[in-house]
mmCIF file of C-alpha atoms in Angstrom:
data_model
loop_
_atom_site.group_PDB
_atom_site.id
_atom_site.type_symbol
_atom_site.label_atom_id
_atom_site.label_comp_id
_atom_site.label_asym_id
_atom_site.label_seq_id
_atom_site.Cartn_x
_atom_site.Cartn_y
_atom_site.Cartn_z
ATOM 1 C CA UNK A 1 7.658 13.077 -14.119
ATOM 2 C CA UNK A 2 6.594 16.343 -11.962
ATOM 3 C CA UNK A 3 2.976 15.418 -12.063
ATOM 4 C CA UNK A 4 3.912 11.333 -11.193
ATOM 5 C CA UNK A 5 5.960 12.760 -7.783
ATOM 6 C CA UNK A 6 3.443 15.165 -7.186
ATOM 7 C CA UNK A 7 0.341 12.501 -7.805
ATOM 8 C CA UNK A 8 1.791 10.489 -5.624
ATOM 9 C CA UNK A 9 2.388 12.492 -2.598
ATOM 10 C CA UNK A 10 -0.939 13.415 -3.312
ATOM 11 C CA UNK A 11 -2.457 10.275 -2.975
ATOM 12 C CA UNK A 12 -0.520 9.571 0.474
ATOM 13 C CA UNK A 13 -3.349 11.879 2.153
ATOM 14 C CA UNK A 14 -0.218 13.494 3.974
ATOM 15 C CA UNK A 15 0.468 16.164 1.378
ATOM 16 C CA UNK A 16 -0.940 18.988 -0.706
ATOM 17 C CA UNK A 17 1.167 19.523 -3.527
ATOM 18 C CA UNK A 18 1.050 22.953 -5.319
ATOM 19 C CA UNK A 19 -0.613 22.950 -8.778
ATOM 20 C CA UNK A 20 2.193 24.005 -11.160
ATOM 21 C CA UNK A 21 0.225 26.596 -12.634
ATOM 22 C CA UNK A 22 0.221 28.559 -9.623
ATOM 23 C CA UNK A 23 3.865 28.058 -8.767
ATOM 24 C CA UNK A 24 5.652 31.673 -8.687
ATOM 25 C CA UNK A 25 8.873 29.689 -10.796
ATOM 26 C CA UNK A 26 10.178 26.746 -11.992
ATOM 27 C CA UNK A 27 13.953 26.230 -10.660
ATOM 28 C CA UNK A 28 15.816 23.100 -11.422
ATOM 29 C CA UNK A 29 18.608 23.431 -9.378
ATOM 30 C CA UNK A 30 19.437 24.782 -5.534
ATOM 31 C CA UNK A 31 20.930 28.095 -6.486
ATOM 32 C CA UNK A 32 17.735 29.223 -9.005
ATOM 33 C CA UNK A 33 15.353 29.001 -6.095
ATOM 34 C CA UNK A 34 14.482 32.021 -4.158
ATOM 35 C CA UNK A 35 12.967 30.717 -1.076
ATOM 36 C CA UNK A 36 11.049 33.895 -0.085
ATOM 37 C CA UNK A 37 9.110 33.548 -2.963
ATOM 38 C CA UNK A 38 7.871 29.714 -2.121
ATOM 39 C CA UNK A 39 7.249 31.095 1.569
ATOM 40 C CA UNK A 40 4.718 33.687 0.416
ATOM 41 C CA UNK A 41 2.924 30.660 -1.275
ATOM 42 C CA UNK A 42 2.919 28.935 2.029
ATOM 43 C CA UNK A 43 4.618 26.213 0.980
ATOM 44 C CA UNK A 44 6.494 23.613 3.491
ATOM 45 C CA UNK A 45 9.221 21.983 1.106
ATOM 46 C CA UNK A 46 10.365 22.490 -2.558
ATOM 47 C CA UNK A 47 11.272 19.530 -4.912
ATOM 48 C CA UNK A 48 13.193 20.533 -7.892
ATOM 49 C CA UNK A 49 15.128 18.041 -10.175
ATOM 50 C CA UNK A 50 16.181 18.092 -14.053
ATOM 51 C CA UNK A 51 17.016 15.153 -16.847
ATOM 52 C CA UNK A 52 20.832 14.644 -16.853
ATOM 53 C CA UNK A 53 22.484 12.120 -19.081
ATOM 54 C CA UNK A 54 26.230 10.985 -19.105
ATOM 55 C CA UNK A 55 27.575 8.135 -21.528
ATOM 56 C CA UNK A 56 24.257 7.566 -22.899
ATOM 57 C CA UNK A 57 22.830 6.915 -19.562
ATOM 58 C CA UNK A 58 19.752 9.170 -18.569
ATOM 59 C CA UNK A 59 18.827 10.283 -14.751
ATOM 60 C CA UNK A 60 17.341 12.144 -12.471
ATOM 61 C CA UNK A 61 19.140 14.930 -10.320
ATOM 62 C CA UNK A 62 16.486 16.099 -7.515
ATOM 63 C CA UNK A 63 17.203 17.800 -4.488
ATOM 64 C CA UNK A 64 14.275 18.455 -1.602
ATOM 65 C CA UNK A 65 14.862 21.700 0.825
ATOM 66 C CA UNK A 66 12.866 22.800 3.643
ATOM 67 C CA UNK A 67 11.224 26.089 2.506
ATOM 68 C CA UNK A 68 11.419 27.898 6.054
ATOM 69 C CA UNK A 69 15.114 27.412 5.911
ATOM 70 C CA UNK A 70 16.496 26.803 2.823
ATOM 71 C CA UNK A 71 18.236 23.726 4.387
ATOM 72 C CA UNK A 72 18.706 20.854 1.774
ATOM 73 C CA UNK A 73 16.964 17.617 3.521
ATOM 74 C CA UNK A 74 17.976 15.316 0.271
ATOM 75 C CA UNK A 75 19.970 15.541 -2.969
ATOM 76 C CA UNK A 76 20.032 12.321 -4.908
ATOM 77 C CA UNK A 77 20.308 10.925 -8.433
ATOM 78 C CA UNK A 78 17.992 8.545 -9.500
ATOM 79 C CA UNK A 79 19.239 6.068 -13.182
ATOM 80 C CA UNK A 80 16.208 6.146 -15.415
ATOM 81 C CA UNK A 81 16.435 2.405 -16.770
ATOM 82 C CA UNK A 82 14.959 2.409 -20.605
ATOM 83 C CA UNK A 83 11.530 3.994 -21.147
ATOM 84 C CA UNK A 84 11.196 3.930 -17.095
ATOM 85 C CA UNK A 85 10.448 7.523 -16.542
ATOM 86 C CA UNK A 86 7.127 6.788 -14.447
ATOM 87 C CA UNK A 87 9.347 4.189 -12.211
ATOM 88 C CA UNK A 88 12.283 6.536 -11.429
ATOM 89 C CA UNK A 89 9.450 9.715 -10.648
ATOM 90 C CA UNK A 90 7.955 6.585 -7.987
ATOM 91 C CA UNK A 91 11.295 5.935 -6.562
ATOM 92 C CA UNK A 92 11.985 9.810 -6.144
ATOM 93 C CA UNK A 93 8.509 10.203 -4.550
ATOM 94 C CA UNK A 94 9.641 7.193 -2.159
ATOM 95 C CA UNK A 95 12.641 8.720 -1.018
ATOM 96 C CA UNK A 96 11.143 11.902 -0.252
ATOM 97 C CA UNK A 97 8.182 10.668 1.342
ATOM 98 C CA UNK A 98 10.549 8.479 3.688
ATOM 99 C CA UNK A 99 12.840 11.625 4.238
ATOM 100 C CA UNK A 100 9.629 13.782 5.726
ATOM 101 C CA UNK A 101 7.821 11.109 6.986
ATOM 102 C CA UNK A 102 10.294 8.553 8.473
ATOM 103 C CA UNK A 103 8.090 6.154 7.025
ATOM 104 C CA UNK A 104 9.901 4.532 3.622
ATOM 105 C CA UNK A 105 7.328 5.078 0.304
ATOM 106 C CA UNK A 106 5.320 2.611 -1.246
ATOM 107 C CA UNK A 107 5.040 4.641 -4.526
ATOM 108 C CA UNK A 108 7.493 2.175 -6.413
ATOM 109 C CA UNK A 109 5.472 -0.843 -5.507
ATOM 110 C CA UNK A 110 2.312 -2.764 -7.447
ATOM 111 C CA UNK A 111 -1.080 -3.962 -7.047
ATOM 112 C CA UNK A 112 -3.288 -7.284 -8.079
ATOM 113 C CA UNK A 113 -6.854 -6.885 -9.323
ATOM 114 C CA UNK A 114 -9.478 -9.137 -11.039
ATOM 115 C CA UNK A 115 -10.796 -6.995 -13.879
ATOM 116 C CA UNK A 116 -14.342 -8.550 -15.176
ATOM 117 C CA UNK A 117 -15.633 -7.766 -19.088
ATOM 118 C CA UNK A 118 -19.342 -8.058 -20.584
ATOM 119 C CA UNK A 119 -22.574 -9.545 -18.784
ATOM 120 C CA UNK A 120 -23.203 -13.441 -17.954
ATOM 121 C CA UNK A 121 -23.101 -15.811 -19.444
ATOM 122 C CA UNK A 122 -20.111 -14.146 -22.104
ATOM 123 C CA UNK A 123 -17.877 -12.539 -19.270
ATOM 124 C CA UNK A 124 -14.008 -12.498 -19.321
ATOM 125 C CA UNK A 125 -12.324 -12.395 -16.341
ATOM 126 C CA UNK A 126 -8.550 -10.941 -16.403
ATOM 127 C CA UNK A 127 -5.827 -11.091 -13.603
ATOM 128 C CA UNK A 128 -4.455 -7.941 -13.682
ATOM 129 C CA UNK A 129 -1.106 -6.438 -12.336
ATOM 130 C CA UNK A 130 -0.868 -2.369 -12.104
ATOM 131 C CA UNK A 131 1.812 0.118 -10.460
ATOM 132 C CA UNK A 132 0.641 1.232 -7.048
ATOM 133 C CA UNK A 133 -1.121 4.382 -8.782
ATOM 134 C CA UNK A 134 -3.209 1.485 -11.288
ATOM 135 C CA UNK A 135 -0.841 3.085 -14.299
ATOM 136 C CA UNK A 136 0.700 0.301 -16.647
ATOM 137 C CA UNK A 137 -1.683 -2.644 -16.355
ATOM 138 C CA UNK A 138 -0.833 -5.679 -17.634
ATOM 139 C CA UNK A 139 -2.853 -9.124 -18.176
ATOM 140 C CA UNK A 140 -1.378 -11.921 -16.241
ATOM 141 C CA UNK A 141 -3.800 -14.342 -16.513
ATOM 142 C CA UNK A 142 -7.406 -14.458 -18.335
ATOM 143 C CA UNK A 143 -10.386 -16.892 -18.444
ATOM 144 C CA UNK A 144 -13.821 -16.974 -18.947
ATOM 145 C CA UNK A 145 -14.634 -18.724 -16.185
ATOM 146 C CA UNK A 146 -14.151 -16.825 -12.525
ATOM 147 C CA UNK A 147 -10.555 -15.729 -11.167
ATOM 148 C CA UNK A 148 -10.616 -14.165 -7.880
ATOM 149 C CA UNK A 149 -8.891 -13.582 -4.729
ATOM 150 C CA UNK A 150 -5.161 -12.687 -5.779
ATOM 151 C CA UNK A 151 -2.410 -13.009 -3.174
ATOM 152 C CA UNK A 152 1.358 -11.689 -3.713
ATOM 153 C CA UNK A 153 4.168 -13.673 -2.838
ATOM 154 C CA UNK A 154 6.619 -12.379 0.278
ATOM 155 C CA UNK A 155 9.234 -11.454 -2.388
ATOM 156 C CA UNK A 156 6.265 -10.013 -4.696
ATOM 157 C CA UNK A 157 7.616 -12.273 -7.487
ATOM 158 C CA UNK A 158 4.264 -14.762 -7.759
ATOM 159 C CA UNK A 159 0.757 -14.438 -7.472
ATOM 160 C CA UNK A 160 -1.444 -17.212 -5.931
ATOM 161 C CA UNK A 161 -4.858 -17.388 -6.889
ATOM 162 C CA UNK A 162 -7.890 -18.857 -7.613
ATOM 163 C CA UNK A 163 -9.541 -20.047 -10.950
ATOM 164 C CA UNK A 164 -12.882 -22.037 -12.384
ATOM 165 C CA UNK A 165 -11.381 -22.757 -15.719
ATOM 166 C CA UNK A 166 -12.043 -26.342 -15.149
ATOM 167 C CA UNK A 167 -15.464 -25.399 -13.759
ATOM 168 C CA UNK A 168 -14.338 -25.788 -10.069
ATOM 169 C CA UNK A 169 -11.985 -24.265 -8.338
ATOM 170 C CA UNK A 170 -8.506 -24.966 -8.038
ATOM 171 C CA UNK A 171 -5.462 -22.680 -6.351
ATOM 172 C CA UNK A 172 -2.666 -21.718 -8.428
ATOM 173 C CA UNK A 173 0.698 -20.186 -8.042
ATOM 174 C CA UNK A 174 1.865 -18.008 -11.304
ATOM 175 C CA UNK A 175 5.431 -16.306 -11.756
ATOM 176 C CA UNK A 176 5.094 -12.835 -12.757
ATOM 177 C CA UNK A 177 8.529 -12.876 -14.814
ATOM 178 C CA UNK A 178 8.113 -15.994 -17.066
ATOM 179 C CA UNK A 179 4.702 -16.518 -16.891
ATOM 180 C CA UNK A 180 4.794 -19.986 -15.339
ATOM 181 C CA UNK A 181 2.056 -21.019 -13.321
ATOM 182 C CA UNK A 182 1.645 -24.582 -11.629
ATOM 183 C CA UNK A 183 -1.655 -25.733 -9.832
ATOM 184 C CA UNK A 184 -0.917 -26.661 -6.106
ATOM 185 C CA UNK A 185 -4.501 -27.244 -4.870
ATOM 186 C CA UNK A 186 -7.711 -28.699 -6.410
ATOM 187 C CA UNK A 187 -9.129 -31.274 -4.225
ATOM 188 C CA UNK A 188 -12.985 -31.943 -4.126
ATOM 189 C CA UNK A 189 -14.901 -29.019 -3.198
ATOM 190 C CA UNK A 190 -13.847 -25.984 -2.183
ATOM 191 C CA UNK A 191 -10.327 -24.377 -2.726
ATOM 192 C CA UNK A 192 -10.395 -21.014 -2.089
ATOM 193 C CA UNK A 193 -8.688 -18.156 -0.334
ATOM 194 C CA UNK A 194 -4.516 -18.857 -0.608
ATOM 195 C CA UNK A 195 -2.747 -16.179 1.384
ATOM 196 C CA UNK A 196 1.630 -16.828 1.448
ATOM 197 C CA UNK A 197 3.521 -17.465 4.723
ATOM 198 C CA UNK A 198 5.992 -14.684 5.325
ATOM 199 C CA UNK A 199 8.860 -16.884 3.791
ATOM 200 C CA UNK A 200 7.007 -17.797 1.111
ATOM 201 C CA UNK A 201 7.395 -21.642 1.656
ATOM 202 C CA UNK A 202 3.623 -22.077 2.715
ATOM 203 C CA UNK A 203 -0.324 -21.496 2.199
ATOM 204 C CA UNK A 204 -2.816 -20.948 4.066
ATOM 205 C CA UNK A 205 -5.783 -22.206 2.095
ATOM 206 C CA UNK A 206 -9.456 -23.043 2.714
ATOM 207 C CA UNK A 207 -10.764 -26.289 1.664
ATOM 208 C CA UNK A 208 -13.673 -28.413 2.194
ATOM 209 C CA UNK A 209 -12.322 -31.985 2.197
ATOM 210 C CA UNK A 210 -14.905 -33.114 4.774
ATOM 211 C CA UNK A 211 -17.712 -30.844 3.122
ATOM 212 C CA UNK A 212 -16.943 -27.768 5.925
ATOM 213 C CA UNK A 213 -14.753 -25.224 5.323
ATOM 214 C CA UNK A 214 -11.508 -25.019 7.168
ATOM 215 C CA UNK A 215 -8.178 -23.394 6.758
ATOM 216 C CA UNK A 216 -5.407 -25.800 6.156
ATOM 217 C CA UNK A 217 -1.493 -24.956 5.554
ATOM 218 C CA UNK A 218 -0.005 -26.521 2.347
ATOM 219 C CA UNK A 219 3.478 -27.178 1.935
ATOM 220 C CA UNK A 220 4.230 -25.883 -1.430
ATOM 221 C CA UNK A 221 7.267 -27.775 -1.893
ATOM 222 C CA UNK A 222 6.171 -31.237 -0.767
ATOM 223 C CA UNK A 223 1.879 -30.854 -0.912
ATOM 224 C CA UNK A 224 1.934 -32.179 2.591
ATOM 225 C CA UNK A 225 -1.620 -30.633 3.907
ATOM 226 C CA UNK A 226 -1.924 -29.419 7.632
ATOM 227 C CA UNK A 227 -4.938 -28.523 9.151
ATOM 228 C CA UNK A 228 -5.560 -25.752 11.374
ATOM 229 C CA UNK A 229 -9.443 -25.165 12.518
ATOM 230 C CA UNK A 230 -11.576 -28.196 12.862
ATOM 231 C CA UNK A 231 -15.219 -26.307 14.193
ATOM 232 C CA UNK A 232 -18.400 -27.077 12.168
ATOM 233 C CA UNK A 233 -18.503 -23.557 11.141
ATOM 234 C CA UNK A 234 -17.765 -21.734 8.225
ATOM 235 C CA UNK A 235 -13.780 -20.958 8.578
ATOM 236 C CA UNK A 236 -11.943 -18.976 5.742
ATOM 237 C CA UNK A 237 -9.919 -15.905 4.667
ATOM 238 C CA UNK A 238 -6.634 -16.479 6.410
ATOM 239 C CA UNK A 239 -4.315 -13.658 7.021
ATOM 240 C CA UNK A 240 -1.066 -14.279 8.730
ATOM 241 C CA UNK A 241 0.640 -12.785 11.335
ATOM 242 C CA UNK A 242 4.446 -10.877 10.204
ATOM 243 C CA UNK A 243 6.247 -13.466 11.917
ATOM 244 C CA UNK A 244 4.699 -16.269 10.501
ATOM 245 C CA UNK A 245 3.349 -17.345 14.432
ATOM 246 C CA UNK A 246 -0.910 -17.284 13.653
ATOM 247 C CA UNK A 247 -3.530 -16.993 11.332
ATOM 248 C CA UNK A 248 -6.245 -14.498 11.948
ATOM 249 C CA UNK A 249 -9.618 -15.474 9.993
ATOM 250 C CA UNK A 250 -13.262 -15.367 9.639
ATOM 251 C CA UNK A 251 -15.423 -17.513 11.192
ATOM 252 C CA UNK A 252 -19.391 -17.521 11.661
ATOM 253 C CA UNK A 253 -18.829 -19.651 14.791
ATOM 254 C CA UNK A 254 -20.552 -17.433 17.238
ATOM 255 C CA UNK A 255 -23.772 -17.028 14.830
ATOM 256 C CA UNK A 256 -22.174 -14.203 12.351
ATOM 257 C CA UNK A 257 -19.063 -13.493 10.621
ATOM 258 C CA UNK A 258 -15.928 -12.349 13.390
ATOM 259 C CA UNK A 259 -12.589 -12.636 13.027
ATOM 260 C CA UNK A 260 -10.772 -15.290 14.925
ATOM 261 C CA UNK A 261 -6.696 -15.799 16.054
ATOM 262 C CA UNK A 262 -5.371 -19.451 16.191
ATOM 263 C CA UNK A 263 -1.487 -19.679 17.238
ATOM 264 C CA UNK A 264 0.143 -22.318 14.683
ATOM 265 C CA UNK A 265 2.646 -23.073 17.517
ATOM 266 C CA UNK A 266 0.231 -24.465 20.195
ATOM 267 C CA UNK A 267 -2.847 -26.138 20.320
ATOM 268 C CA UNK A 268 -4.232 -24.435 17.576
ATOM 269 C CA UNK A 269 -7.539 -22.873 20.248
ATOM 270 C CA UNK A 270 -8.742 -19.807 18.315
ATOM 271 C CA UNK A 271 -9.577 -16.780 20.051
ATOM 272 C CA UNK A 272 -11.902 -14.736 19.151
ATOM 273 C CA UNK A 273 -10.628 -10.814 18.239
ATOM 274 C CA UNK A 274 -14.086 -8.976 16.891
ATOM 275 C CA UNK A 275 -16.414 -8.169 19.372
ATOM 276 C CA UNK A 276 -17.790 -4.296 17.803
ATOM 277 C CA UNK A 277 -20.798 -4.650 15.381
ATOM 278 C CA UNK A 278 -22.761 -7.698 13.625
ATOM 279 C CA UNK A 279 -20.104 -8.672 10.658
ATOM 280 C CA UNK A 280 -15.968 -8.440 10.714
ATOM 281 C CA UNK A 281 -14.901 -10.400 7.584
ATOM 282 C CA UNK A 282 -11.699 -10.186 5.493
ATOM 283 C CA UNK A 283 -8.929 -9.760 8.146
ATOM 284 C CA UNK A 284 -5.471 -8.267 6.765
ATOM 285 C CA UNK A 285 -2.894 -7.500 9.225
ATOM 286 C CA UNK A 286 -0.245 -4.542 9.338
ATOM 287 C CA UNK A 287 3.010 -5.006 8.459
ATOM 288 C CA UNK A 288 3.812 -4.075 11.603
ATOM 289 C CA UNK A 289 1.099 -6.717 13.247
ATOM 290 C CA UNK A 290 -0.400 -3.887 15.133
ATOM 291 C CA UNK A 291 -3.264 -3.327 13.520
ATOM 292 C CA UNK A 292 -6.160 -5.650 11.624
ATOM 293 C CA UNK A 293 -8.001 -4.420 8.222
ATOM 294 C CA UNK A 294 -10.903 -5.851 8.013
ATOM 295 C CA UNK A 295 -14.577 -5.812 6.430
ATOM 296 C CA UNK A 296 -17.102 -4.489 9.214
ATOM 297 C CA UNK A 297 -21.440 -4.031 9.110
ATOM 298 C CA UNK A 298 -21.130 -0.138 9.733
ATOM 299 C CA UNK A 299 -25.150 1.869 10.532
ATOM 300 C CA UNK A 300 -26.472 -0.616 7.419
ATOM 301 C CA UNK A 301 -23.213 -0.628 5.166
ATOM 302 C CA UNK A 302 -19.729 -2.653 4.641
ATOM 303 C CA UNK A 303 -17.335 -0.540 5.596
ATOM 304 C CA UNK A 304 -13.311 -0.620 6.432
ATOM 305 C CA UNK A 305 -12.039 -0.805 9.527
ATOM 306 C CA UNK A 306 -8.736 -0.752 11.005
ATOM 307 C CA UNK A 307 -8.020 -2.394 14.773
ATOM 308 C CA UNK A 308 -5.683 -1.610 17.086
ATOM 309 C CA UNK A 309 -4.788 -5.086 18.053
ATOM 310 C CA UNK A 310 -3.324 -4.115 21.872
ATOM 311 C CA UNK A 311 -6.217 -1.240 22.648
ATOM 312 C CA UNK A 312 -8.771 -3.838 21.205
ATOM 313 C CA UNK A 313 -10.631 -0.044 19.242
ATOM 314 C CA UNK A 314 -12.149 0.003 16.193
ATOM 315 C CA UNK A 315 -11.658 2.930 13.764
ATOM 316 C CA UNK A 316 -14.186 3.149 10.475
ATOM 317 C CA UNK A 317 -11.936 4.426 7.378
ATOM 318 C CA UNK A 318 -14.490 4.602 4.906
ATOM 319 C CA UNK A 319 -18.479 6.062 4.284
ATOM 320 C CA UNK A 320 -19.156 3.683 1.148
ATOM 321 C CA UNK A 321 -22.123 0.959 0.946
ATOM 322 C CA UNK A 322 -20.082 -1.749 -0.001
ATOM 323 C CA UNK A 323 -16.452 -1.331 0.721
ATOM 324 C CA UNK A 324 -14.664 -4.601 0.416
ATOM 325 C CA UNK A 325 -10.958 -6.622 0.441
ATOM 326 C CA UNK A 326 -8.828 -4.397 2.402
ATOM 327 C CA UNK A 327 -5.282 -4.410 1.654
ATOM 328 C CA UNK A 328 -2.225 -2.811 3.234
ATOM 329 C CA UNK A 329 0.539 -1.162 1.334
ATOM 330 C CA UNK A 330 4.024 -2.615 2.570
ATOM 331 C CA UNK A 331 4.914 0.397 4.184
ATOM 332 C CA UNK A 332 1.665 -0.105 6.578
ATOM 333 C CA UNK A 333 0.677 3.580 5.840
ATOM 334 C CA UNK A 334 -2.183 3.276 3.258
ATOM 335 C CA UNK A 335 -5.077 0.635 2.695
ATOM 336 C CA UNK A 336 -6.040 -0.517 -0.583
ATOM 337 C CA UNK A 337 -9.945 -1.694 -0.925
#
């Protein structure tokens, strides 16, 4: 459970744990901890924590002190619910990330892949779901026909996405608990690229009813299609806004891919956002809807970027060749790609 806190932290990019082997002792409790010691070692804060277990129930007992002064910042108890060890060491790693950070963890939270098996023509495709550090995967969905683009659910209870198994595509919206899936969307041609309102009653879906791509909202409860963007260009990957307001998306309306804004309130006029290099693609907006994730055509290579939405600047994240579907953790502090 150490090395899950400590991995995540880790992976944050705000900390710098201590390998254990190089630790000067290995207190459990407040009063075993000399702090000189840990301030010889340079270190900021000190975690300690050991198993309890009362009435057949086992937990966590942790307590996190500033090193400088020996001041306790947090002393908690965390229930460790069946073989859940990994979850509870996530939830501690939460709480003390929030505590030093202000910002609350996303440790205890999960991801969506597509996984992809053997060479064409005999591939299997597999819609995975991982914790946020891509231990415990689990199969949600598997065909061997193409799955891609995976959205979660507001309440991160579903997954939309999109399938071939019928040798076109078709949109479908799969409960994670019970394994129930329905299929909301395959019209003729194109249905691609579902992303959930924030209450969870809506998508925003790109079809191609009239043989162009547009982005469309779909009632989930009643089918009732609305559409958005009506240009002759190629319009897809919706992201919306936190409150629910607009739809940023890609277009190739201006002669290359940028990313667009169209207020659902109004008269749906999309404005265009990406002005900085050739290609912006893939827009994914902050939980705080301050900044915009997106694809961008970096010195030769698809990179991620990150825009400030009010200072209109562009900041490259990454130095790969072909960096691809940004994603933001809930908390807003880390990208997944």
């Amino acid at each position: 459970m150490a090395a899950v806190i400590s991995g995540d932290l880790r992976l944050s990019g705000r900390f710098a744990p201590l390998d254990r082997q190089d630790m000067v002792a290995r207190p459990t409790s407040g009063p075993e901890v000399r702090f000189q010691d840990w301030r010889l070692l340079k270190s900021d804060y000190l975690v300690v924590g050991r198993l309890t277990s009362e009435g057949g129930a086992n937990a966590v007992a942790f307590e996190l002190f500033n090193v400088q002064t020996g001041q306790s910042l947090l002393a908690e108890s965390v229930q460790i619910v069946g073989q859940g060890q990994r979850a509870a060491a996530h939830r501690i790693a939460d709480l003390v990330f929030e505590r030093l950070t202000g910002i609350p963890g996303a440790f205890s939270t999960r991801i969506a892949y597509v996984s992809v098996d053997g060479t064409p023509p005999k591939q299997r495709f597999r819609l995975m779901v991982a914790d946020a550090d891509g231990y415990n995967p689990r199969t949600i969905t598997e065909s061997t026909e193409p799955i891609m683009s995976p959205a979660w659910s507001p309440d991160g209870q579903s997954l939309a996405y999109v399938s071939f198994e019928t040798k076109s595509s078709a949109i479908y919206v799969q409960r994670l608990a019970t394994g129930e899936r329905r299929r909301v969307s395959a019209r003729a041609g194109i249905n691609g690229a579902p992303a959930f309102s924030p209450d969870g009653q809506r998508l925003a879906v790109t079809l191609s009813r009239d043989g162009n791509l547009d982005i469309y909202l779909l009632e989930l409860a009643t089918q009732v299609l609305t559409r958005v963007t009506t240009d002759d260009a190629i319009d897809t990957e919706a992201a919306w806004s936190p409150d629910g307001r607009s739809l940023y998306f890609t277009s190739d309306r201006a002669g290359n891919a940028q990313i667009y804004r169209v207020d659902l309130d109004g008269a749906k006029q999309a404005q265009r956002v990406t002005f900085t290099n050739g290609y912006n693609a893939r827009p994914r907006v902050a939980p705080g809807g301050n900044e915009l994730a997106m694809v961008t055509l970096d010195r030769g290579s698809y990179r991620i970027a990150v825009m400030d939405l009010k200072a209109r600047t562009l900041r490259v994240l990454t130095d790969g060749r072909q960096d691809e579907s940004p994603s933001f953790a809930p908390n807003g502090a880390t990208l997944i790609y």
